[in-house]
Short mmCIF file of C-alpha atoms and ligand atoms in Angstrom, two decimals:
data_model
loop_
_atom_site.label_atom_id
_atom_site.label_comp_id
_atom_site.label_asym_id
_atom_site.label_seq_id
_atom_site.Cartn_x
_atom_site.Cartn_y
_atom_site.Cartn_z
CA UNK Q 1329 14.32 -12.62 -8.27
CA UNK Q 1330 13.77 -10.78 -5.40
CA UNK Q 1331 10.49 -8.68 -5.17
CA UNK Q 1332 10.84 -4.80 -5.21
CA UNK Q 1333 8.82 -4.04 -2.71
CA UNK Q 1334 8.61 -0.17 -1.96
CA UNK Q 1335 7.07 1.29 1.33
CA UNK Q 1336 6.88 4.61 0.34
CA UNK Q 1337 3.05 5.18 0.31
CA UNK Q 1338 2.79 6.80 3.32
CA UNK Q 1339 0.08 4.60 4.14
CA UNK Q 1340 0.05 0.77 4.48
CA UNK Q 1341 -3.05 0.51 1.91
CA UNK Q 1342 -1.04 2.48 -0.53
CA UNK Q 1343 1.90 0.19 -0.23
CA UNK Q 1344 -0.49 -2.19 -0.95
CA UNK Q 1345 -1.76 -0.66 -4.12
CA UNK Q 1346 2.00 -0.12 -4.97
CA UNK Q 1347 2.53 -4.17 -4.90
CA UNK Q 1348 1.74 -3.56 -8.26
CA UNK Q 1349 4.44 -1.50 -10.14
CA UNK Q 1350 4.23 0.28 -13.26
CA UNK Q 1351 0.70 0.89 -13.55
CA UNK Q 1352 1.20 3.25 -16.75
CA UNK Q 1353 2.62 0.14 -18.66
CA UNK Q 1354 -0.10 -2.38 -17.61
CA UNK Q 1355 1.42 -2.92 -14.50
CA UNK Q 1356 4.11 -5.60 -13.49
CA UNK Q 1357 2.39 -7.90 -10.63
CA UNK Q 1358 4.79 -8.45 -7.22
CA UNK Q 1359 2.18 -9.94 -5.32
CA UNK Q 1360 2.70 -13.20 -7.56
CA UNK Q 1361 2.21 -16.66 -4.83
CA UNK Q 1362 0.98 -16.62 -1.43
CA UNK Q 1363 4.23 -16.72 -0.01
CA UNK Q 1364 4.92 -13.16 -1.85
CA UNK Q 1365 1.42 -11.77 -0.26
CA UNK Q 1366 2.89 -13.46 3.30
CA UNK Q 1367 6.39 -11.81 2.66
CA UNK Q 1368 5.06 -8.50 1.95
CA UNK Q 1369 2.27 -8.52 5.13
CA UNK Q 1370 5.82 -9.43 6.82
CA UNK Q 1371 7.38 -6.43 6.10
CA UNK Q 1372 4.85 -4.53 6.13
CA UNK Q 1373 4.32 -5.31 9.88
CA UNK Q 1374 0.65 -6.36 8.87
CA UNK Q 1375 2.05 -10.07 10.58
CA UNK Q 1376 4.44 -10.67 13.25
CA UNK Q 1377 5.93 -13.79 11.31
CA UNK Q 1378 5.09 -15.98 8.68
CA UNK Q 1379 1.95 -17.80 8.11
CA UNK Q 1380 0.42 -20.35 5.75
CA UNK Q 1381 -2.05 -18.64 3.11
CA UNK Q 1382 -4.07 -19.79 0.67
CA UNK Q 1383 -4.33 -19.06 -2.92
CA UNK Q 1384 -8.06 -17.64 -2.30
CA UNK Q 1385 -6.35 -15.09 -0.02
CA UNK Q 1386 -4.08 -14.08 -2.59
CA UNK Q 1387 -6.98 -13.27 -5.00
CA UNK Q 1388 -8.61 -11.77 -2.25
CA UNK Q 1389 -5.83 -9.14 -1.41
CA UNK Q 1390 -5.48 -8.55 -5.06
CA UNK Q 1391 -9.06 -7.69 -5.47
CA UNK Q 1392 -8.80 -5.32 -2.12
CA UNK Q 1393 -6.10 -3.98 -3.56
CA UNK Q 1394 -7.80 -2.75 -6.80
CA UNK Q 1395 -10.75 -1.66 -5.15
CA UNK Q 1396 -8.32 0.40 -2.89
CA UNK Q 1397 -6.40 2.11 -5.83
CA UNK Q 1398 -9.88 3.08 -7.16
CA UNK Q 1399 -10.97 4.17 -4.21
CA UNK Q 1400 -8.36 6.31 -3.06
CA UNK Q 1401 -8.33 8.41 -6.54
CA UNK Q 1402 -11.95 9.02 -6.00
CA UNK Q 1403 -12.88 6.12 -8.86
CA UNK Q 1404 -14.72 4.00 -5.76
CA UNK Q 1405 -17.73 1.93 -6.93
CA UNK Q 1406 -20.42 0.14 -4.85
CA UNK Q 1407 -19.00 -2.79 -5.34
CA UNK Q 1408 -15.04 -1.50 -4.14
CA UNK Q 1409 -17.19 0.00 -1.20
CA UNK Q 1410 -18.91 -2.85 0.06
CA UNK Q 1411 -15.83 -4.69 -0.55
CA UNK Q 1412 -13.55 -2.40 1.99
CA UNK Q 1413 -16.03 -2.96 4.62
CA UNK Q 1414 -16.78 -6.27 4.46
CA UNK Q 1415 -12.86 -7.14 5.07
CA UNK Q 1416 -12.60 -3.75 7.80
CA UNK Q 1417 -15.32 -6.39 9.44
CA UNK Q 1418 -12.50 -8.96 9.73
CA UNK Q 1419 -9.57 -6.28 11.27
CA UNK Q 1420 -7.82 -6.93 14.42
CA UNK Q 1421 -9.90 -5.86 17.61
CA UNK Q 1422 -8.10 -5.28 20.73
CA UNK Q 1423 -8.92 -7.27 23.65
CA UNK Q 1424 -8.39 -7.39 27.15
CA UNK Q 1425 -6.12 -10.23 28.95
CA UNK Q 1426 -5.70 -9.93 32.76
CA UNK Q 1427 -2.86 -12.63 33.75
CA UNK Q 1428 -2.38 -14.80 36.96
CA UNK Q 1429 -0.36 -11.69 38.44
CA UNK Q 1430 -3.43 -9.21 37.88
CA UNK Q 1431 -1.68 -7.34 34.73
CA UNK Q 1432 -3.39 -6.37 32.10
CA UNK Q 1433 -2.63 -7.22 28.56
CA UNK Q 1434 -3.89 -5.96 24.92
CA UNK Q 1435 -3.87 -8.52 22.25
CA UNK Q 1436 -4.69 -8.24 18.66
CA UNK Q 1437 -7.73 -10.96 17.81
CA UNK Q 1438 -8.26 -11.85 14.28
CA UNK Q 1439 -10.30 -15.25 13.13
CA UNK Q 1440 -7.14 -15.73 10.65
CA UNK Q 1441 -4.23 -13.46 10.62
CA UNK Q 1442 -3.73 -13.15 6.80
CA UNK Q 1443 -7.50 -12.02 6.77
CA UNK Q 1444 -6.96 -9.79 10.15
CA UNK Q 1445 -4.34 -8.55 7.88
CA UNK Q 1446 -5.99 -7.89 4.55
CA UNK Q 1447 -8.92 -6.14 7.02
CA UNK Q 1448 -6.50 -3.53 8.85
CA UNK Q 1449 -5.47 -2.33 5.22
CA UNK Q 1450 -9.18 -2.27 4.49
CA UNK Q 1451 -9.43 0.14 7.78
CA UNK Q 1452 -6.32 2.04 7.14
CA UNK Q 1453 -7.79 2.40 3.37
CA UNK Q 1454 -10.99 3.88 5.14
CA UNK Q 1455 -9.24 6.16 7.34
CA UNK Q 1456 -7.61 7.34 4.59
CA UNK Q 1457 -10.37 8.03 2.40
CA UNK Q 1458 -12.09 10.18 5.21
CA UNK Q 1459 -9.05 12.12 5.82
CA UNK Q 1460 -7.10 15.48 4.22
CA UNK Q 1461 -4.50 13.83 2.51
CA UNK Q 1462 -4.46 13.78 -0.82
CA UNK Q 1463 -3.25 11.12 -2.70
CA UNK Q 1464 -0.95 11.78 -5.54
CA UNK Q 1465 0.63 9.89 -8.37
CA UNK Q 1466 4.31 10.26 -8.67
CA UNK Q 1467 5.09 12.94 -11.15
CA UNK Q 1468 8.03 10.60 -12.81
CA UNK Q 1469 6.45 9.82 -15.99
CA UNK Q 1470 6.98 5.96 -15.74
CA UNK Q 1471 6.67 5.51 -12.09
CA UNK Q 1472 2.77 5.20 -11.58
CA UNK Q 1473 3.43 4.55 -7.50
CA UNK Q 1474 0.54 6.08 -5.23
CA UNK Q 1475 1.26 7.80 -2.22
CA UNK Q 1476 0.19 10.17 0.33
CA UNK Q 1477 0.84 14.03 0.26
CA UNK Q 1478 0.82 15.12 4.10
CA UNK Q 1479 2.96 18.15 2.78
CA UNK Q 1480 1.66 21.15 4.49
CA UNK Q 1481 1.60 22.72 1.12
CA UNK Q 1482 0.09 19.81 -0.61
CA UNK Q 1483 3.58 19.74 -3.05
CA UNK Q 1484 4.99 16.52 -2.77
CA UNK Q 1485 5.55 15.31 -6.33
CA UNK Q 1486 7.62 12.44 -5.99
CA UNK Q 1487 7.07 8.91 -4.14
CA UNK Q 1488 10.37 9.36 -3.21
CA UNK Q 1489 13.59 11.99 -3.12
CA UNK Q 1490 15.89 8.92 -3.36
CA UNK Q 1491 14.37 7.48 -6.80
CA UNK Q 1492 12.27 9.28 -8.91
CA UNK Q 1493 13.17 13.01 -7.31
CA UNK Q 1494 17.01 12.19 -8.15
CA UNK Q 1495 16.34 10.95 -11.74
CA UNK Q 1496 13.95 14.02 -12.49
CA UNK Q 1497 16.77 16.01 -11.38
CA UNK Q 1498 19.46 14.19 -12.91
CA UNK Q 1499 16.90 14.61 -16.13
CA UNK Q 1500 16.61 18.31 -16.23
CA UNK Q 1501 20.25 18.90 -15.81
CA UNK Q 1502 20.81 16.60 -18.51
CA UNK Q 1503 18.13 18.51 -20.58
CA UNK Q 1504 20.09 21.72 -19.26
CA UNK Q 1505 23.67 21.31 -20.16
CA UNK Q 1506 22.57 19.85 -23.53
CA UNK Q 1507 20.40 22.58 -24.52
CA UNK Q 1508 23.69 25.37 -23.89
ZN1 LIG O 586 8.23 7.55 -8.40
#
């Protein structure tokens, strides 16, 4: 089957926490080899291109993904703390190339790019922790995905207009006609 990944978060961490659908049901796990955690990075643009991972790496992007979700509804413990910074530790740092001609080039270091990965989520989880966004649960009653209200008046109720705004819709004119 293929995966149904969503990017509608807003945010690459929230993506991330979304990798597990339909929280409000006990949640239905994407993120379910290595491969699946490579694919989604992939997409995600978290890795230019495929790359071996282990199965540790899966449990440890599942774990930073939890610790995420709780963090970003305000939930954080010290533990899901100490956790986001110890993999921000392992994000990407730029660094300076000059080549043979004299130009200069910016490249991306990471000891292992599946953990340079799982650390710029950690950073992009911390960014958004720190910032004004709010984070919002879609308002579909059995959609559970997070994501990211940069509305200027804070209203955005649904992870997306193309899903879950079109079925509420579809919903309350059904509930609409019936009720004449
Ligand atoms: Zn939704």
């Amino acid at each position: 089957m293929k995966a149904q990944w969503v990017f509608d978060g807003g945010r690459p961490c929230l993506d991330l926490v979304n990798t597990l659908r339909d929280r409000h049901r006990g949640g239905r796990e994407l993120l379910t080899s290595p491969s699946a955690l490579v694919e989604w990075l992939v997409l995600a643009g978290l890795l230019p291109r495929p790359v071996p991972a282990s199965p540790e790496l899966l449990d440890a992007a599942i774990k930073l993904r939890e610790a995420v979700d709780r963090v970003s509804r305000g939930e954080g413990r010290p533990a899901d703390v100490r956790l986001l910074n110890r993999h921000a530790r392992k994000a990407p740092v730029p660094q300076l190339r000059i080549d043979a001609d004299g130009v200069a080039h910016r490249r991306l270091d990471a000891p292992d790019p599946v953990e340079g990965a799982l650390g710029a989520l950690a950073v992009d989880a911390i960014d958004l922790a720190t910032s004004e966004a709010d984070v919002r649960i879609c308002a579909y009653d059995d959609c559970g995905l997070r994501f990211a209200d940069t509305s200027p008046k804070r209203n955005r109720q649904w992870c997306s207009m193309s899903r879950c705004g079109n079925r509420a819709k579809a919903r309350a004119h059904y509930a609409r006609t019936r009720g004449r």
